[in-house]
mmCIF file of C-alpha atoms and ligand atoms in Angstrom:
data_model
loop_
_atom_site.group_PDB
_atom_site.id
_atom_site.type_symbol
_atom_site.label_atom_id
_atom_site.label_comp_id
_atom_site.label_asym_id
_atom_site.label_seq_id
_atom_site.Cartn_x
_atom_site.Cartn_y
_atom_site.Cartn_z
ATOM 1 C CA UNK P 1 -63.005 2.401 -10.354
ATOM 2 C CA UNK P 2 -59.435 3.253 -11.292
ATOM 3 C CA UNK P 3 -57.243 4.233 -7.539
ATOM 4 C CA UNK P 4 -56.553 7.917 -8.000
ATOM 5 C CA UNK P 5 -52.474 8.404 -7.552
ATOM 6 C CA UNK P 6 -51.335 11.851 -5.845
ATOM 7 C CA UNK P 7 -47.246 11.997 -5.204
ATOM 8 C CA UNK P 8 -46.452 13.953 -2.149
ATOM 9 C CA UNK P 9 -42.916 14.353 -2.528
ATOM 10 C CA UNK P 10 -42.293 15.316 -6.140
ATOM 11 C CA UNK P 11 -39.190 17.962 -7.129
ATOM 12 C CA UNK P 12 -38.554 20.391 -9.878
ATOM 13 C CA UNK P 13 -35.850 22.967 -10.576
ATOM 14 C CA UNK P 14 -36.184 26.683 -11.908
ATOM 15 C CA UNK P 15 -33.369 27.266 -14.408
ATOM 16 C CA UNK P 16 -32.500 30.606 -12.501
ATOM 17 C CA UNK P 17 -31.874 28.351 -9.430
ATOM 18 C CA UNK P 18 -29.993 25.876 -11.164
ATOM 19 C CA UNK P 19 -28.005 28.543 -12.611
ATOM 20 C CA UNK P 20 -27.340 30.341 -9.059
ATOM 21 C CA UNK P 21 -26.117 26.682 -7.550
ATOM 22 C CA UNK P 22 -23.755 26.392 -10.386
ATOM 23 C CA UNK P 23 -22.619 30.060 -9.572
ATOM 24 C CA UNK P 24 -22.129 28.886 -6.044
ATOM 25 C CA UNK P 25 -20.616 25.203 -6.865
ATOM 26 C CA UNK P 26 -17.550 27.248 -8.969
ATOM 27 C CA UNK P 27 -17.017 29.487 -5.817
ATOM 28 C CA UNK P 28 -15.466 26.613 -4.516
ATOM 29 C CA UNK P 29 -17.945 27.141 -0.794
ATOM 30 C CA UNK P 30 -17.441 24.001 0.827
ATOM 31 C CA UNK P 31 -20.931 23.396 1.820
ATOM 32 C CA UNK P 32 -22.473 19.854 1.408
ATOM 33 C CA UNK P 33 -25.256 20.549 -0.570
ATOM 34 C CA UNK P 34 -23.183 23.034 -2.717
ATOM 35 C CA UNK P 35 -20.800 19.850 -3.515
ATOM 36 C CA UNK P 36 -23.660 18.044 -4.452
ATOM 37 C CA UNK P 37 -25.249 20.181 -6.708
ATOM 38 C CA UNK P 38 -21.500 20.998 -8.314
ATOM 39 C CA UNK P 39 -21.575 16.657 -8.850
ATOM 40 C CA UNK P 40 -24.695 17.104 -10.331
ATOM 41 C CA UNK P 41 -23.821 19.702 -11.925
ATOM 42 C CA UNK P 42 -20.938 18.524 -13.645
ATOM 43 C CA UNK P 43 -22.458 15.636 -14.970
ATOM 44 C CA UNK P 44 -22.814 13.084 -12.696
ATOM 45 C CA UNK P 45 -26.815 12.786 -13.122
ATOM 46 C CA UNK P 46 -27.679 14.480 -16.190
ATOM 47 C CA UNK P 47 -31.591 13.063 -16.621
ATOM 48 C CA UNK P 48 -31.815 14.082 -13.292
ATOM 49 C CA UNK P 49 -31.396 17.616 -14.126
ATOM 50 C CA UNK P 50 -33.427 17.493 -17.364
ATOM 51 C CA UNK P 51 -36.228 15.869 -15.353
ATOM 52 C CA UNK P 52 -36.342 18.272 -12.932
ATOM 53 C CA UNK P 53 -36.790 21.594 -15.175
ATOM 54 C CA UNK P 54 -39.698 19.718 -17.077
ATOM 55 C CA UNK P 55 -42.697 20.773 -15.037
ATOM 56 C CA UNK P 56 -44.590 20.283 -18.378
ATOM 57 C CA UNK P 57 -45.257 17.569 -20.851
ATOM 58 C CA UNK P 58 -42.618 15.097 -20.157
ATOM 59 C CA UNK P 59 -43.314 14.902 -16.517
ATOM 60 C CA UNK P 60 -47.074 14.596 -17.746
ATOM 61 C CA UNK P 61 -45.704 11.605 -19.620
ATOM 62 C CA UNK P 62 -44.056 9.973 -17.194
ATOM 63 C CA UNK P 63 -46.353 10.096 -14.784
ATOM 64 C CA UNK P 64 -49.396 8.728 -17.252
ATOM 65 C CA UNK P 65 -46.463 5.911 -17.633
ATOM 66 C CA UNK P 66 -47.070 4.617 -14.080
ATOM 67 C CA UNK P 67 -51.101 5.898 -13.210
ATOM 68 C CA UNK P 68 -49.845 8.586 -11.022
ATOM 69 C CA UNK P 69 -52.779 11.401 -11.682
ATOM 70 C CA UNK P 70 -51.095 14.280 -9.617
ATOM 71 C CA UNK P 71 -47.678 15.411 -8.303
ATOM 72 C CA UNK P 72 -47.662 17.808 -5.472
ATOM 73 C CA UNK P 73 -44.349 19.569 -6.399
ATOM 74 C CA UNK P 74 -41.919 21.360 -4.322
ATOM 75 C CA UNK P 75 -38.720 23.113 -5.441
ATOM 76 C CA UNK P 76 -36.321 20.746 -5.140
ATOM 77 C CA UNK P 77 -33.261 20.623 -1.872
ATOM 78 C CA UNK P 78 -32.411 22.505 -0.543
ATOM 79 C CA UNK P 79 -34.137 25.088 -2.191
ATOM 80 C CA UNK P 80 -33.429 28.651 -1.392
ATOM 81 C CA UNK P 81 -31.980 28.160 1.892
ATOM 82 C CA UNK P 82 -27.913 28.366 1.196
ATOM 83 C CA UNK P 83 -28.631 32.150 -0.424
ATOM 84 C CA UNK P 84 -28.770 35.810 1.836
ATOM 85 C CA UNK P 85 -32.190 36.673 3.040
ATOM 86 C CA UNK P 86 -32.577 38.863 -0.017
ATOM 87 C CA UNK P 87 -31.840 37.043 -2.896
ATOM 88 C CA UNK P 88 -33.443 33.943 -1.121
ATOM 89 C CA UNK P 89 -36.250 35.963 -1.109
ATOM 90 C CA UNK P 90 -36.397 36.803 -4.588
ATOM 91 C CA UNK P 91 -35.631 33.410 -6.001
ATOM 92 C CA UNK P 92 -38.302 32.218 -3.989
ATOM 93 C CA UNK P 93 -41.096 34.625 -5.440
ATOM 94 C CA UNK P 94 -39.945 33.920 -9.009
ATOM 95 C CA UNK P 95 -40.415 30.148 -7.985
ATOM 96 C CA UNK P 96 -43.797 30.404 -7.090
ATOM 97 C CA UNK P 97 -44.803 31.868 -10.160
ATOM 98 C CA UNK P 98 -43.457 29.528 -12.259
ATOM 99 C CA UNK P 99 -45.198 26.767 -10.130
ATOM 100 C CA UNK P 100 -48.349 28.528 -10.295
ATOM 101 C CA UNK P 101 -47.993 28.842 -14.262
ATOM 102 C CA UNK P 102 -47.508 25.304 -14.476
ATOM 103 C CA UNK P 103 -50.413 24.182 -12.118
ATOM 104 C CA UNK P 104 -52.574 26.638 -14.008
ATOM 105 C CA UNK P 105 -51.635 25.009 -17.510
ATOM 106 C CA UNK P 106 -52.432 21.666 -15.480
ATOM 107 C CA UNK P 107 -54.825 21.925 -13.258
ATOM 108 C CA UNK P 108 -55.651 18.536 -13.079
ATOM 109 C CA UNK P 109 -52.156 17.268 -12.977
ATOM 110 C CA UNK P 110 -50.213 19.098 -10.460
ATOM 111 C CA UNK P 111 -50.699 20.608 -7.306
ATOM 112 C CA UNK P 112 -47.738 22.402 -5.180
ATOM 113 C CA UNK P 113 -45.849 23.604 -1.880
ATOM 114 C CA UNK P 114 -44.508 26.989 -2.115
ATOM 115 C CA UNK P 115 -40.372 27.589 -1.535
ATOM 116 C CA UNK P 116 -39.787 30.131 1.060
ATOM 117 C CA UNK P 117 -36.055 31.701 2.265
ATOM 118 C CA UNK P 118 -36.692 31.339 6.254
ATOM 119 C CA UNK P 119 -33.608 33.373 6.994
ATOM 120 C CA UNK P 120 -35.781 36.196 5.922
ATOM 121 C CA UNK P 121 -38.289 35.563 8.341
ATOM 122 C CA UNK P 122 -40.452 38.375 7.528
ATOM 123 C CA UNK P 123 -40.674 37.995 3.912
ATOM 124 C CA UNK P 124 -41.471 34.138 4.514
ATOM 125 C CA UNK P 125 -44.515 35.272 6.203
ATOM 126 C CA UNK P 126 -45.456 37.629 3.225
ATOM 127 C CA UNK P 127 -44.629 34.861 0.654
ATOM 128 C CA UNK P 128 -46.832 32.099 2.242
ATOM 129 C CA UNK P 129 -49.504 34.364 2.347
ATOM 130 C CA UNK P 130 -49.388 35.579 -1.022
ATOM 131 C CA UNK P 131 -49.007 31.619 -2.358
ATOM 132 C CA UNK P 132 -51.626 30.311 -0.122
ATOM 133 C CA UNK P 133 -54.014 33.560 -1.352
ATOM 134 C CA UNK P 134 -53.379 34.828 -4.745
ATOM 135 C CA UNK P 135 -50.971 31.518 -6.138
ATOM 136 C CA UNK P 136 -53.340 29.170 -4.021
ATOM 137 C CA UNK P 137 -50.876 26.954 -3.462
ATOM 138 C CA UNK P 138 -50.948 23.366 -1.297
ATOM 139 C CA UNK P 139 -48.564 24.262 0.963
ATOM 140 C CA UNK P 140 -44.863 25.160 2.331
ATOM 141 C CA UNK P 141 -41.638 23.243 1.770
ATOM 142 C CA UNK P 142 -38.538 23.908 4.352
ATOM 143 C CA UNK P 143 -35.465 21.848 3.484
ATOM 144 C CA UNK P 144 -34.606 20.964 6.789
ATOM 145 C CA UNK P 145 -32.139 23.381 8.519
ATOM 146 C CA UNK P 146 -31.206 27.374 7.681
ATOM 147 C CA UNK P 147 -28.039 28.216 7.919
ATOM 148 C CA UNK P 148 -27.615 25.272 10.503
ATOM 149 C CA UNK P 149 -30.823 27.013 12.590
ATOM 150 C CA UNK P 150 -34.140 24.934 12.925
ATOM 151 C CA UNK P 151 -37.671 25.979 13.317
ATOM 152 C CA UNK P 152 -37.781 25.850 16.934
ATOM 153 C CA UNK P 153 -35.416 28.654 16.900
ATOM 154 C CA UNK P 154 -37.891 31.858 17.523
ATOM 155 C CA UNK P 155 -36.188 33.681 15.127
ATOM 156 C CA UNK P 156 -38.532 30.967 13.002
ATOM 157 C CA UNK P 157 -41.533 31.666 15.033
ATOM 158 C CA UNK P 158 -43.554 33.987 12.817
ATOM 159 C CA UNK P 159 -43.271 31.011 10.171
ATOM 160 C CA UNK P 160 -44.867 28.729 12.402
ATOM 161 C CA UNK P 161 -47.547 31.118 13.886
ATOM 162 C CA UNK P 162 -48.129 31.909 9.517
ATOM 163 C CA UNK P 163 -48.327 28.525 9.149
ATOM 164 C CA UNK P 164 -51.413 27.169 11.296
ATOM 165 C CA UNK P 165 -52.771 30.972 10.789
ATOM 166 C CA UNK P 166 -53.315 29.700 7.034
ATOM 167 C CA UNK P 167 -53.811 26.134 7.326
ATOM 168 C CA UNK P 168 -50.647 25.397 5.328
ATOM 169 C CA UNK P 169 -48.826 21.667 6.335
ATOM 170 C CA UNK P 170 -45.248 22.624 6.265
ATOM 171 C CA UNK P 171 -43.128 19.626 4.060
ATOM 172 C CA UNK P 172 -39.883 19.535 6.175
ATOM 173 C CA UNK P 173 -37.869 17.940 3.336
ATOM 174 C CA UNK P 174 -34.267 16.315 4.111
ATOM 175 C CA UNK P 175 -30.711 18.706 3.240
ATOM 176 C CA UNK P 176 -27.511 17.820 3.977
ATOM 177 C CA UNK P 177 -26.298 18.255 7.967
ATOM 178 C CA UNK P 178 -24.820 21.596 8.614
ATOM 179 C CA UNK P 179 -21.691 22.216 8.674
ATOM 180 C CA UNK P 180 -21.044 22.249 12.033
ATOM 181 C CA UNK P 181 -22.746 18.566 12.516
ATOM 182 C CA UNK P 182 -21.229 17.068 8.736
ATOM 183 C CA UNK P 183 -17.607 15.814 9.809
ATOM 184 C CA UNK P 184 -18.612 12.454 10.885
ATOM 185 C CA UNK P 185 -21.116 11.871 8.273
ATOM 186 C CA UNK P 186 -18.947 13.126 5.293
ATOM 187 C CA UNK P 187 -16.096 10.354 5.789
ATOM 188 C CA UNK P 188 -17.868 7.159 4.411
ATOM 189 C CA UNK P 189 -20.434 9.499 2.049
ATOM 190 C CA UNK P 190 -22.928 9.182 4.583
ATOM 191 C CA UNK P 191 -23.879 13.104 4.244
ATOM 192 C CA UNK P 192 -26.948 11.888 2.089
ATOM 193 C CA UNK P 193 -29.839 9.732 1.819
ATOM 194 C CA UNK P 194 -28.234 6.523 3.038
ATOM 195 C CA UNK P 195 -28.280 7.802 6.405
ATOM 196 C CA UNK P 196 -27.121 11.115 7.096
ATOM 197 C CA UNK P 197 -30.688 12.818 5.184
ATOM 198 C CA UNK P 198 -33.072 11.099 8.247
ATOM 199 C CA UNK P 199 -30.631 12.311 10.808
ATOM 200 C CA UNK P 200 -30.733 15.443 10.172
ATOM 201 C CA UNK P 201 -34.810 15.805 9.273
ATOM 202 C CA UNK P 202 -35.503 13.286 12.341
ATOM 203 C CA UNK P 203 -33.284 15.785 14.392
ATOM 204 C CA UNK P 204 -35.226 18.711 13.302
ATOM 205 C CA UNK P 205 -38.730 16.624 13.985
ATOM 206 C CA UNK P 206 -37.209 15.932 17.488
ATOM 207 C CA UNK P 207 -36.587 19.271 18.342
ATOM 208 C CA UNK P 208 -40.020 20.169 17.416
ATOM 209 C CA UNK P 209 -41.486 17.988 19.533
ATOM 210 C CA UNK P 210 -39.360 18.492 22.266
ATOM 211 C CA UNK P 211 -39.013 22.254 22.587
ATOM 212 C CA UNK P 212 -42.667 22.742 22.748
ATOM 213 C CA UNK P 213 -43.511 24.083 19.476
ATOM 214 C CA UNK P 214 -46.670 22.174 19.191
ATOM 215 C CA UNK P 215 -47.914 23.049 22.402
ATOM 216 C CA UNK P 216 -47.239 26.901 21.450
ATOM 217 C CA UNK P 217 -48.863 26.156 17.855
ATOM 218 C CA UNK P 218 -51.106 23.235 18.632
ATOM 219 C CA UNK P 219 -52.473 23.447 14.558
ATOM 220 C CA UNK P 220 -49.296 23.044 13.132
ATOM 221 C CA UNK P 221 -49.328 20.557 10.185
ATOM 222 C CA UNK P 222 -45.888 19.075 10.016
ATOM 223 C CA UNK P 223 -45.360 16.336 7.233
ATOM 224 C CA UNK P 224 -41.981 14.103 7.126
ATOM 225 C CA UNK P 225 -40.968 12.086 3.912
ATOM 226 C CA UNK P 226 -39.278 8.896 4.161
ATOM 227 C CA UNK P 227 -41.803 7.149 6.344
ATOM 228 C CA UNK P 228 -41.300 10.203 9.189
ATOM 229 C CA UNK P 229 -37.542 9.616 8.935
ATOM 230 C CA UNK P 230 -37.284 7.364 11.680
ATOM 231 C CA UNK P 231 -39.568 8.358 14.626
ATOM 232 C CA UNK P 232 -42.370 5.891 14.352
ATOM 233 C CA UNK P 233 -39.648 3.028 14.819
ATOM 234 C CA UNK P 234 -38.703 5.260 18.063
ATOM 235 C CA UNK P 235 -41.700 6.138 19.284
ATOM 236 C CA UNK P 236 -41.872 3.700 22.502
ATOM 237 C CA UNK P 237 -38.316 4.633 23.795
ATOM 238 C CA UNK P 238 -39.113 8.503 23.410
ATOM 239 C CA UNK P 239 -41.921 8.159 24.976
ATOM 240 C CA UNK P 240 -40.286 6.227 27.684
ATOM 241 C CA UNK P 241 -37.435 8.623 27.943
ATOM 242 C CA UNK P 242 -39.265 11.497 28.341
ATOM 243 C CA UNK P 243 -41.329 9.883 31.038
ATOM 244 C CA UNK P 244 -37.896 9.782 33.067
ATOM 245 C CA UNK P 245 -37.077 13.066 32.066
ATOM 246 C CA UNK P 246 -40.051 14.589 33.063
ATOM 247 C CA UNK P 247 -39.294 14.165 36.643
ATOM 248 C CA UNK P 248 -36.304 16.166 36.799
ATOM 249 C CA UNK P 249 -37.953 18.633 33.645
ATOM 250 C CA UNK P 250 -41.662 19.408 34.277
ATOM 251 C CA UNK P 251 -42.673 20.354 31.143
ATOM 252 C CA UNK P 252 -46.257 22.117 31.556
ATOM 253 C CA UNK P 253 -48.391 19.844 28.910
ATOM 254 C CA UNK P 254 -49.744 16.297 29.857
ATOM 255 C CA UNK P 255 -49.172 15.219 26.180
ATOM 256 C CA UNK P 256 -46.686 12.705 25.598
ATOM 257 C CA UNK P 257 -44.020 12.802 22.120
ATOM 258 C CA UNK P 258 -45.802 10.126 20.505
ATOM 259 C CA UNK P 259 -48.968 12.557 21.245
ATOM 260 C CA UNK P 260 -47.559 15.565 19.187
ATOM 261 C CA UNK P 261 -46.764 12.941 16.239
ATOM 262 C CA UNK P 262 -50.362 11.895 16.049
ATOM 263 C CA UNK P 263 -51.778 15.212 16.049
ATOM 264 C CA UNK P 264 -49.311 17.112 14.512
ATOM 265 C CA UNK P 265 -47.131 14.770 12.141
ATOM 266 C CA UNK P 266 -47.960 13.180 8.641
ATOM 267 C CA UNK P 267 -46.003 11.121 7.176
ATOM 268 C CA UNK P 268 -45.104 10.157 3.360
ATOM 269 C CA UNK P 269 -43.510 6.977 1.651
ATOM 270 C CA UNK P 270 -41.060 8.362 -0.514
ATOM 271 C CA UNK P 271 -38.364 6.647 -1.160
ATOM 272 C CA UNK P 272 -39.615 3.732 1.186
ATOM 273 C CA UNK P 273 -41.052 1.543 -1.036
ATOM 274 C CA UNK P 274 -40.923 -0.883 1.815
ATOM 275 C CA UNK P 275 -44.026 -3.296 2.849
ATOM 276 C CA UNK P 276 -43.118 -4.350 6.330
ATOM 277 C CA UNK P 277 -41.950 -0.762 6.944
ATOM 278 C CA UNK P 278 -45.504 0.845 5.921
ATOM 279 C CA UNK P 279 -47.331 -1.621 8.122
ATOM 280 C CA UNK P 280 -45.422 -0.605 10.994
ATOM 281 C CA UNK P 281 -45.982 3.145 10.495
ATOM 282 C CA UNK P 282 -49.362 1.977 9.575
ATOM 283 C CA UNK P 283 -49.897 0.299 13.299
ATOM 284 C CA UNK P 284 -48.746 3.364 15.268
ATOM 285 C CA UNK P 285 -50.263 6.465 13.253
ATOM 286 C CA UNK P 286 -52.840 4.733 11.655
ATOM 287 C CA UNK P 287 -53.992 5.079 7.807
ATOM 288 C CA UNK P 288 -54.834 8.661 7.967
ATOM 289 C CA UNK P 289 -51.343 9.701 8.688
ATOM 290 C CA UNK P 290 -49.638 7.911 5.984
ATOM 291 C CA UNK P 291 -49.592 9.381 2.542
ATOM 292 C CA UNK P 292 -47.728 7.896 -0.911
ATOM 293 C CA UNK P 293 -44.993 9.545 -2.505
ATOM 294 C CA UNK P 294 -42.826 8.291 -5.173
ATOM 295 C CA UNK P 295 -39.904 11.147 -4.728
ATOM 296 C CA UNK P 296 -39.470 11.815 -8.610
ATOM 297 C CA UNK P 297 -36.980 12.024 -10.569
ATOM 298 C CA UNK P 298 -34.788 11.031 -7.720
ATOM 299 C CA UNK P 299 -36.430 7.294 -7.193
ATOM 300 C CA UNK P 300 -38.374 4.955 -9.974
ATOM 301 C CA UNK P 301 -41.629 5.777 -9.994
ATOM 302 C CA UNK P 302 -42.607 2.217 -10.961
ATOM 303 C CA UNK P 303 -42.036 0.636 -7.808
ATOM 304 C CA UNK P 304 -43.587 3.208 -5.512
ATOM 305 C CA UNK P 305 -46.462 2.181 -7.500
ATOM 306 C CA UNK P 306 -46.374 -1.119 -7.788
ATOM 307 C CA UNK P 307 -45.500 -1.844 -3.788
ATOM 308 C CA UNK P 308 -48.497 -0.229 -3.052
ATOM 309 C CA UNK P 309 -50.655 -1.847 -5.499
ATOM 310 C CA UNK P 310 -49.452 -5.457 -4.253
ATOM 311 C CA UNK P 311 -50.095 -4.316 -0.743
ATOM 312 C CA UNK P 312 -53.045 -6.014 0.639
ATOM 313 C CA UNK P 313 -54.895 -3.999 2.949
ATOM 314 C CA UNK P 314 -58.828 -2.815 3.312
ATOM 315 C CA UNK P 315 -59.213 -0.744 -0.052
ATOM 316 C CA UNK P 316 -60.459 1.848 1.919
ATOM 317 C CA UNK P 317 -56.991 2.675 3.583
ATOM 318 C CA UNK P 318 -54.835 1.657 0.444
ATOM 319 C CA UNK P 319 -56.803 5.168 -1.176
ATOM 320 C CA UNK P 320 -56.497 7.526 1.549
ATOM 321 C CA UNK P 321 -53.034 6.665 1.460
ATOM 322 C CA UNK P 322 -52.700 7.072 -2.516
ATOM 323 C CA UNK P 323 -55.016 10.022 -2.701
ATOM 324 C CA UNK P 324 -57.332 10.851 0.473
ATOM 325 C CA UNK P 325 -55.253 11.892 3.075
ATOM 326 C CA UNK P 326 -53.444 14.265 0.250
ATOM 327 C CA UNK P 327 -56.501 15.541 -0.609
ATOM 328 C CA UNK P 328 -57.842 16.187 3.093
ATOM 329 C CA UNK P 329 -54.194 17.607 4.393
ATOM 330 C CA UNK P 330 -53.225 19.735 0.764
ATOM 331 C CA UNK P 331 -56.561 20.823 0.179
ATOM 332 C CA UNK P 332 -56.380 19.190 -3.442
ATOM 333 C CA UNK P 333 -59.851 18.996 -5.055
ATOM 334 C CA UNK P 334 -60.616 15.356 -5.013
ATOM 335 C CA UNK P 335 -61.256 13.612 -8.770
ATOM 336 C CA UNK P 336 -65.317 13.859 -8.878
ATOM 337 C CA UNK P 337 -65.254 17.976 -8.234
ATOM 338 C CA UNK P 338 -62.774 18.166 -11.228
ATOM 339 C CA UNK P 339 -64.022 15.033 -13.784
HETATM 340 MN MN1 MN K 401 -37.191 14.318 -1.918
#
């Protein structure tokens, strides 16, 4: 039997957003992303942007090109998030269709996390439920920070309480640090996946954990990319820290950090094509938290697949990570309901 392949952490663009970022790139805003996107834009990664507004046959292609059987897509960074509430809003709707028409062409083939503005709070609500109900979608992506806010902010809370009320795991894929947190990252180009990407996701993990979000929504499903962006190699000295803490803060829940990542944090590979890294993450969450993503069309597909092929482990845990755990946590139908 053939290992069934599902990518976790798979992007695609709308041409309307692509249009809107270069509308925003020629303003001359000085936001990080924005500057991104107006490099990208301008020509700096051309198949990049070509791969990402194929959510069609030449994805199909590539993908058959490395035995990956499904991408979970998401809109790619930082999505709607750097628009008002309104037009966020709107973009985000007109997103989800076009997702949906795509999955529905390819049932088989794709699966995907619905785009939602959270500085529209209320309309985030109304859009999760409509793609978890009518679009029957996988799931929610949140590029990191809104508007330099993060989901422990209550202003988010309606999200969250959305969230576990319909079972949907909430991607928290990396953006650029705010603003107000960018200086000292900008200077050596660090404001990006080298480093600056995991700070500011791991940050936004962190404050999860630590403002008591998962004690107030104990079902959240909270998934990280990039092998959890840090935290499992943290995990003792949180743990430890808070223990100290703790004396001076009672916090009013006998659960430990590295409690709330077991029960309420997944993580992916993407972009971590990394043996000794996976077995780590692999010996404190164990193989049900650990899912495979390649991270298309931003990383080669190749050798997300072929690290995990070579991996030797029991086969048992090498395809919940390919394709179980997606299956279980995204509610994709697994290959002998669909054959
Ligand atoms: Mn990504």
């Amino acid at each position: 039997m053939t290992q069934r392949r599902i990518a976790t952490e798979e992007a695609f663009a709308t041409p309307e957003q692509i249009a809107a970022y270069r509308l925003l790139g020629e303003s001359g805003w000085h936001d990080p992303d924005v500057l991104f996107w107006k490099a990208v834009l301008g020509g700096a990664f051309q198949d990049i942007v070509t791969n990402l507004l194929d959510i069609g046959e030449g994805r199909i292609a590539a993908m058959d090109r490395h035995g990956i059987d499904v991408q979970l897509l998401s809109l790619t960074s930082p999505g709607v998030q750097i628009f008002s509430p309104e037009r966020g809003s709107d973009l985000a709707r007109a997103s989800n269709d076009l997702l949906a028409e795509a999955i529905a062409r390819h049932p088989t083939r794709f699966a995907g996390l619905a785009t939602i503005a959270p500085q529209d709070a209320a309309g985030a609500v109304r859009e999760m439920e409509r793609a978890m109900g009518a679009l029957s979608l996988n799931g929610v992506v949140i590029n990191s920070h809104t508007n330099g806010q993060y989901l422990d902010d209550p202003a988010f809370w309606p999200i969250l309480e959305a969230a576990e009320a319909l079972d949907a795991p909430i991607y928290i894929h990396p953006r650029s640090l705010p603003a107000l947190s960018a200086a000292p990252y900008d200077t050596h180009n660090l404001n990006g996946g080298i480093w600056g990407y995991a700070a500011e996701t791991g940050l936004h993990a962190m404050r999860l954990i630590m403002s008591g979000i998962f004690a107030r929504f104990p079902g959240l499903k909270i998934v990280l990319g990039h092998l959890g962006e840090g935290l499992p190699w943290w995990l003792y000295r949180i743990d430890y820290m808070y223990g100290l803490q703790s004396r001076r803060i009672p916090r009013g829940s006998n659960l430990l950090p590295s409690d709330y990542v077991r029960r309420n944090i997944w993580i992916t590979t993407s972009g971590m094509n990394d043996e000794a890294a996976v077995r780590f993450c692999l010996s404190k969450l164990g193989p049900e938290r650990v899912l495979w993503a390649v991270d298309y069309p931003y990383q080669e597909a190749g050798e997300a697949v072929s690290f995990l092929d070579a991996m030797d482990m029991p086969p048992e845990d090498k395809a919940a990570i390919f394709a179980g755990n997606a299956e279980r946590l995204f509610n994709i139908p697994p290959k002998e309901s669909i054959a």
